[in-house]
XYZ file of C-alpha atoms in Angstrom:
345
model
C 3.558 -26.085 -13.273
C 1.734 -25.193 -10.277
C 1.076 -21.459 -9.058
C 3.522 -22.737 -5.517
C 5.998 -23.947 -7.612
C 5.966 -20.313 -9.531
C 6.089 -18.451 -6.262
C 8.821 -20.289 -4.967
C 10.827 -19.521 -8.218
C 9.709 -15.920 -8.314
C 10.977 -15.665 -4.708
C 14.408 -17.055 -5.395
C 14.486 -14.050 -8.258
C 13.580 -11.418 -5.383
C 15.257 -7.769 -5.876
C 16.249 -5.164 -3.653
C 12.559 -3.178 -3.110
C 12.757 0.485 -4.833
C 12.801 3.073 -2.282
C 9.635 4.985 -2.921
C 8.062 8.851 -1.564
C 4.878 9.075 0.073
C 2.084 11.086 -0.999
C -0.454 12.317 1.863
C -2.870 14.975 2.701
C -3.929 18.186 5.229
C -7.133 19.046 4.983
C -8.068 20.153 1.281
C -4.104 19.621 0.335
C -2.620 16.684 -0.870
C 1.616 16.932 -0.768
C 4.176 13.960 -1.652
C 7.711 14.230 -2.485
C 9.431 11.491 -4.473
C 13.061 9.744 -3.709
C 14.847 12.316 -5.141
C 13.529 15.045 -2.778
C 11.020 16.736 -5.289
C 8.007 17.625 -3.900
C 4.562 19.042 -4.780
C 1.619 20.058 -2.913
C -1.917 20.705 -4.602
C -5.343 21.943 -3.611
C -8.315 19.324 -3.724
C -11.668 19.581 -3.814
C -13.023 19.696 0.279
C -14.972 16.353 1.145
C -17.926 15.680 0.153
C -18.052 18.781 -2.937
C -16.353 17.474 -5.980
C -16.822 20.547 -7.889
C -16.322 23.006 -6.107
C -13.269 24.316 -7.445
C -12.452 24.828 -11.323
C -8.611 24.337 -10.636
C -5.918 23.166 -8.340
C -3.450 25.270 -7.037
C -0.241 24.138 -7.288
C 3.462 24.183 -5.924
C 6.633 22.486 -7.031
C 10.065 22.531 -5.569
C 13.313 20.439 -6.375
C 15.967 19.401 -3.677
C 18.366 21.254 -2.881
C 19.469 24.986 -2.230
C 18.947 25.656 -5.470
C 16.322 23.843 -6.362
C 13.361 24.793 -8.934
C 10.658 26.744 -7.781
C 7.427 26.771 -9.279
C 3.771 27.473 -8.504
C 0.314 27.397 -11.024
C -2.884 26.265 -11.997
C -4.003 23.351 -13.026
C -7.686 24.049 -15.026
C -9.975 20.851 -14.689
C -12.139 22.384 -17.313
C -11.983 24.075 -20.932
C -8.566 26.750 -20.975
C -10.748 30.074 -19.761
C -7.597 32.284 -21.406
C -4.110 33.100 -21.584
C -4.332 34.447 -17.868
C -5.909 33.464 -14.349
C -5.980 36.203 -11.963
C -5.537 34.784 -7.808
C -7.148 36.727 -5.235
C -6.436 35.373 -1.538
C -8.181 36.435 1.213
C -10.472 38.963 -1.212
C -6.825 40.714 -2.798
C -5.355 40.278 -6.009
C -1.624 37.994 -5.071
C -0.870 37.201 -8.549
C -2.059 36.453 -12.524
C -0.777 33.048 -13.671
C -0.261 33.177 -17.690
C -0.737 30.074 -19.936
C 2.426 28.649 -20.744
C 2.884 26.967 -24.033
C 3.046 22.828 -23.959
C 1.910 23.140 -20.395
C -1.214 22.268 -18.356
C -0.185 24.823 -15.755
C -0.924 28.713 -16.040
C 2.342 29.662 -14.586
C 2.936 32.376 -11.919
C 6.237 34.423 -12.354
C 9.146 32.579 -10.351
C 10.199 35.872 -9.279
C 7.113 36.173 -7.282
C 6.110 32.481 -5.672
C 8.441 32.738 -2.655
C 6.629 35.543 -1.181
C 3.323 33.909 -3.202
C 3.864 30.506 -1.611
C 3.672 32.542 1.807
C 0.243 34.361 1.447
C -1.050 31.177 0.094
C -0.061 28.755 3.287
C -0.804 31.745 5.141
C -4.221 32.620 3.576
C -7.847 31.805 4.435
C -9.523 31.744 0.987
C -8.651 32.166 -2.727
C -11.272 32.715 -5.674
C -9.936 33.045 -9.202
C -11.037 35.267 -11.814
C -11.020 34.826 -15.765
C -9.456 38.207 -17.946
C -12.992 39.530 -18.173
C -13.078 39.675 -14.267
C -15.842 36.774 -14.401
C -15.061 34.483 -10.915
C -13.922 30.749 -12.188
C -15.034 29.665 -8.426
C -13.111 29.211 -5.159
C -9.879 27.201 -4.184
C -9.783 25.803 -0.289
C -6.645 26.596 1.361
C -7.844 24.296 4.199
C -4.355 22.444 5.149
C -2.293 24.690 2.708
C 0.137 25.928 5.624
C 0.818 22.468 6.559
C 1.330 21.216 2.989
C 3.991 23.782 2.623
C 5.592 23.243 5.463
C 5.900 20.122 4.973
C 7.741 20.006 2.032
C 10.239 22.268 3.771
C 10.156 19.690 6.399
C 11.204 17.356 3.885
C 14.219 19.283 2.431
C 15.238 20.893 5.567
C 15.120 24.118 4.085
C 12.521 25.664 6.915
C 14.631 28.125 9.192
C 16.699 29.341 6.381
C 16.306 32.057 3.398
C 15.456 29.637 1.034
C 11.960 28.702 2.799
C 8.451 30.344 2.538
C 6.982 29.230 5.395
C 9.230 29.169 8.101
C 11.523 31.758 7.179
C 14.542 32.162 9.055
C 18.206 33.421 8.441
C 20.175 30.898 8.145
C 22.267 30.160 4.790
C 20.811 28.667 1.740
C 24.113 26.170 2.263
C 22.114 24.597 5.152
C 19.820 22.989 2.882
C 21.139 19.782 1.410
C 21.847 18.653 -1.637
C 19.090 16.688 -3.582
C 20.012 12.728 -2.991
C 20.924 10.740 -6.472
C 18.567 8.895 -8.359
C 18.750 5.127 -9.032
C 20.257 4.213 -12.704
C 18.569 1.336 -13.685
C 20.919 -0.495 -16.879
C 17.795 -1.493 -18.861
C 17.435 -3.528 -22.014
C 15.931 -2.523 -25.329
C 13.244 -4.273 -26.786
C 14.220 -6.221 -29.601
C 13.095 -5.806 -33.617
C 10.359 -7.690 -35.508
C 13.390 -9.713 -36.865
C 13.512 -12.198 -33.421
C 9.680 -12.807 -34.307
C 6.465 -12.537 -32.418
C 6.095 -13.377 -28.800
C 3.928 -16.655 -28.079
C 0.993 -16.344 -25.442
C 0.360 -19.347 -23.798
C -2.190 -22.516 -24.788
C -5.385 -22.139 -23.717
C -5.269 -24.543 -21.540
C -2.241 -23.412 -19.713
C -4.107 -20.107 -19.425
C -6.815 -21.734 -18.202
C -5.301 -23.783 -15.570
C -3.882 -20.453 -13.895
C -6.798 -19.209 -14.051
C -8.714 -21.895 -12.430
C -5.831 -22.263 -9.580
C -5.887 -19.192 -8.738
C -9.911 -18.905 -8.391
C -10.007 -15.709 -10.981
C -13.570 -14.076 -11.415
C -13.823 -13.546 -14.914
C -16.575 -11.524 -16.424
C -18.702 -12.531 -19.595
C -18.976 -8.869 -20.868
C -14.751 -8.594 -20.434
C -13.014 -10.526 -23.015
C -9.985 -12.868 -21.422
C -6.636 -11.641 -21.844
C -3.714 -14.236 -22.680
C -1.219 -11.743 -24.991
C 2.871 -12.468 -25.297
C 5.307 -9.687 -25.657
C 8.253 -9.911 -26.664
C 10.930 -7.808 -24.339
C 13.920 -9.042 -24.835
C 15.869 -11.028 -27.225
C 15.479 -14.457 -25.512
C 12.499 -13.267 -22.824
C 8.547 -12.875 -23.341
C 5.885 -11.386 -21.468
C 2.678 -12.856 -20.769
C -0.375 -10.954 -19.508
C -3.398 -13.552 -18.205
C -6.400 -11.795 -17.006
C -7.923 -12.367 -13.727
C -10.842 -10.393 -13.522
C -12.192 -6.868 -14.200
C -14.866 -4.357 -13.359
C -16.149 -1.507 -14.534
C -12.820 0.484 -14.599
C -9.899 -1.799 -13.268
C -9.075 -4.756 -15.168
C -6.442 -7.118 -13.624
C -3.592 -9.222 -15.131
C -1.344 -11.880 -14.199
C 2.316 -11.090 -15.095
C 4.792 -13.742 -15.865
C 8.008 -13.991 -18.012
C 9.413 -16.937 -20.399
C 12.703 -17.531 -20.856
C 14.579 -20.441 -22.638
C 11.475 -21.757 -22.526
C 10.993 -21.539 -19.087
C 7.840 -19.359 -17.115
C 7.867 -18.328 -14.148
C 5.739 -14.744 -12.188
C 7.656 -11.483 -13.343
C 9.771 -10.251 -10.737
C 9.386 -6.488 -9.794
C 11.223 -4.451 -7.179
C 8.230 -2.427 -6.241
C 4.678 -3.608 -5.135
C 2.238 -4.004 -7.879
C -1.544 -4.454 -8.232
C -3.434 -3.155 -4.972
C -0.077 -3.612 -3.210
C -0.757 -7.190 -1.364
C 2.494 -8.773 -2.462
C 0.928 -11.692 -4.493
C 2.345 -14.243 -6.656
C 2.125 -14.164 -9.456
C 2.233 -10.206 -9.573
C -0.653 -8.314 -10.232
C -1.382 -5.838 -12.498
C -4.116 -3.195 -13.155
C -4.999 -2.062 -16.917
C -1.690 -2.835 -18.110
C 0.005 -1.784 -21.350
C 3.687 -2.875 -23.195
C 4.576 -0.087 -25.150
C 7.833 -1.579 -27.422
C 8.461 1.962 -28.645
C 9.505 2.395 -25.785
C 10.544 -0.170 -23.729
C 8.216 0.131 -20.677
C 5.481 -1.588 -19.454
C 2.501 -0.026 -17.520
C -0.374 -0.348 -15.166
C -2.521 2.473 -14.445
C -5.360 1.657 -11.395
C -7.946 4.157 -10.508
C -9.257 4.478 -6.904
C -12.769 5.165 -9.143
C -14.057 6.077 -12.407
C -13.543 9.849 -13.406
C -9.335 9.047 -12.375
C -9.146 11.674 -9.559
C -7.313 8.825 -7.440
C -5.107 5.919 -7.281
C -1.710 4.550 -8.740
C 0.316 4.669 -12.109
C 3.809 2.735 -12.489
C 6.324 2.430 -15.354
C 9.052 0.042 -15.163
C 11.692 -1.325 -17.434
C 13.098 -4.841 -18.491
C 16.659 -5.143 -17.172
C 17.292 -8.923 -17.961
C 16.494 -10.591 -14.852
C 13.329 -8.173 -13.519
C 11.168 -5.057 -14.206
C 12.466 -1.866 -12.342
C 10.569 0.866 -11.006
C 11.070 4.082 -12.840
C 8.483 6.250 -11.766
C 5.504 6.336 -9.500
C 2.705 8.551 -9.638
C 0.271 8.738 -6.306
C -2.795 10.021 -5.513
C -4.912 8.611 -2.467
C -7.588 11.436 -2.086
C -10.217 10.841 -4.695
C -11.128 14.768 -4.623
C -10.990 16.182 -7.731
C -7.255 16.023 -8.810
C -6.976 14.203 -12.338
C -3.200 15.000 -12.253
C -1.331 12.285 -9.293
C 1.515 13.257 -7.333
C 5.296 12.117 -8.747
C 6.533 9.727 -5.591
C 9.637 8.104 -7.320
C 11.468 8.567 -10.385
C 14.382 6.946 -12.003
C 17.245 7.162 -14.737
C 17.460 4.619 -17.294
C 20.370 3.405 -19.051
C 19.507 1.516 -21.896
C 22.541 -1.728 -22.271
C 22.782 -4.148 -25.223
C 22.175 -7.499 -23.849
């Protein structure tokens, strides 16, 4: 079967395209907020001086009038100690403590409202171990704008409930946070249905070849079968790799039948192609989801992760995680997230 005749059938198996956040940047901030309304801002390293900082300053707030309020630090290097003391604009603002099964030092949520204000409102920050030792500087460069606009984004800015641009009208202004998609997906079967079959050599071979794949000597080839569902299979076949990003071909057998995996959200570098694309991928079974994980470089302070889930037909989005700045940040901004709902077939 040729790869036009597999497009065409992956095209008649087209799904409705997940509505996914954006993540984006103000000067040394990077901010997203996913399809449910949370958002996140975070300081980066300034261009051109990876390393500058020792953390990333960060704040997190749900949808919603009510929604959760949080602000920390994120250490990029060993934990210096249970607390991190903030000083913006040469003033102590506040000491974040470790919190346990976290990767934050936390601030006290009774403080970050007024917090969040002196830091979009700041012009430097330093941090300081327990000892009083500096752990280096954090750029508030863009912070204001970050901020604001994540109370762009809720339409909370005007009323009590915002940081930034406070104003006085009612917390009831803001709206509620918007549902999130329940995806009905199915569970991966027991050893009992047997192990998935990856395709002939050949066959591997010949989509290979059609699709002009660079393959690498020092990267072994990839043709693996995973079983997904009772009757369906997954088949990864590599088409080429470099130092850090290795990409597969994903297609699904059913009844005997293959044809490209169908996905409702781009995969790969995003350029639509058939058969889908993607980057380091992994099936965990445990679990039920499959994977891909591509890094704008090699430390992982940029790029894309996806997880999605089988749901009988095609593999749904359930969460996103951005990062397009490749300064500093190993943790990626949450731009769409899902429910699952696991269904016997």
């Amino acid at each position: 079967m040729t790869l036009a005749i597999l497009a065409l059938a992956a095209a008649l198996a087209a799904v409705p395209d997940a509505e996914i956040g954006e993540e984006t940047s103000f000067g040394d901030w990077a901010v997203g907020c996913d399809n449910g309304l949370a958002c996140e801002a975070l300081s980066l390293d300034p261009e051109d001086e990876i390393g500058y900082s020792s953390a990333s300053l960060t704040v997190q707030r749900g949808a919603g009038p009510d929604g959760y309020y949080r602000a920390g630090l994120r250490m990029f290097e060993d934990n210096p100690g249970n607390s991190i003391a903030l000083h913006i604009d040469g003033e102590l603002a506040a000491t974040a403590t470790a919190s346990p099964g976290s990767e934050l030092h936390h601030f006290d949520p009774a403080i970050v409202p007024h917090l969040v204000w002196r830091i979009a409102n700041g012009s430097s920050a330093e941090i300081f171990d327990a000892e009083g030792g500096s752990l280096g500087p954090i750029s508030l460069s863009g912070s204001y704008a970050a901020l604001l606009y994540i109370e762009d984004r809720q339409q909370r800015a005007g009323t009590v409930t915002a940081s930034v641009v406070i104003g006085d009208e009612p917390e009831s202004r803001v709206p509620p946070a918007p549902a999130l998609p329940m995806i009905a997906a199915m569970p991966t079967p027991g050893s009992e249905e047997g192990p998935a079959q990856a395709l002939s050599l050949a066959e591997a071979n010949a989509i290979r070849d059609e699709a002009q794949c660079y393959e690498d000597e020092d990267n072994p080839r990839r043709n693996e079968a995973f079983r997904i569902a009772h009757d369906t299979e997954l088949i990864l076949i590599s088409c080429g790799g470099g130092a850090y990003n290795f990409s597969d071909f994903a297609f699904v057998r059913q009844g005997g039948g293959l044809r490209p995996a169908t996905f409702d959200a781009p995969t790969g570098w995003g350029e639509g192609t058939v058969p889908p694309v993607l980057v380091n991928a992994w099936w965990d079974a445990e679990s039920g989801v499959l994977g891909s994980y591509m890094k704008g470089r090699g430390i992982g302070d940029c790029g894309t992760a996806q997880s999605f889930v089988w749901d009988g037909s095609a593999f749904r989005l359930t969460e996103q995680r951005v990062m397009n700045n490749c300064r500093g940040s190993l943790h990626w901004i949450t731009v769409y997230r899902a429910n699952i709902r696991w269904v016997e077939p």
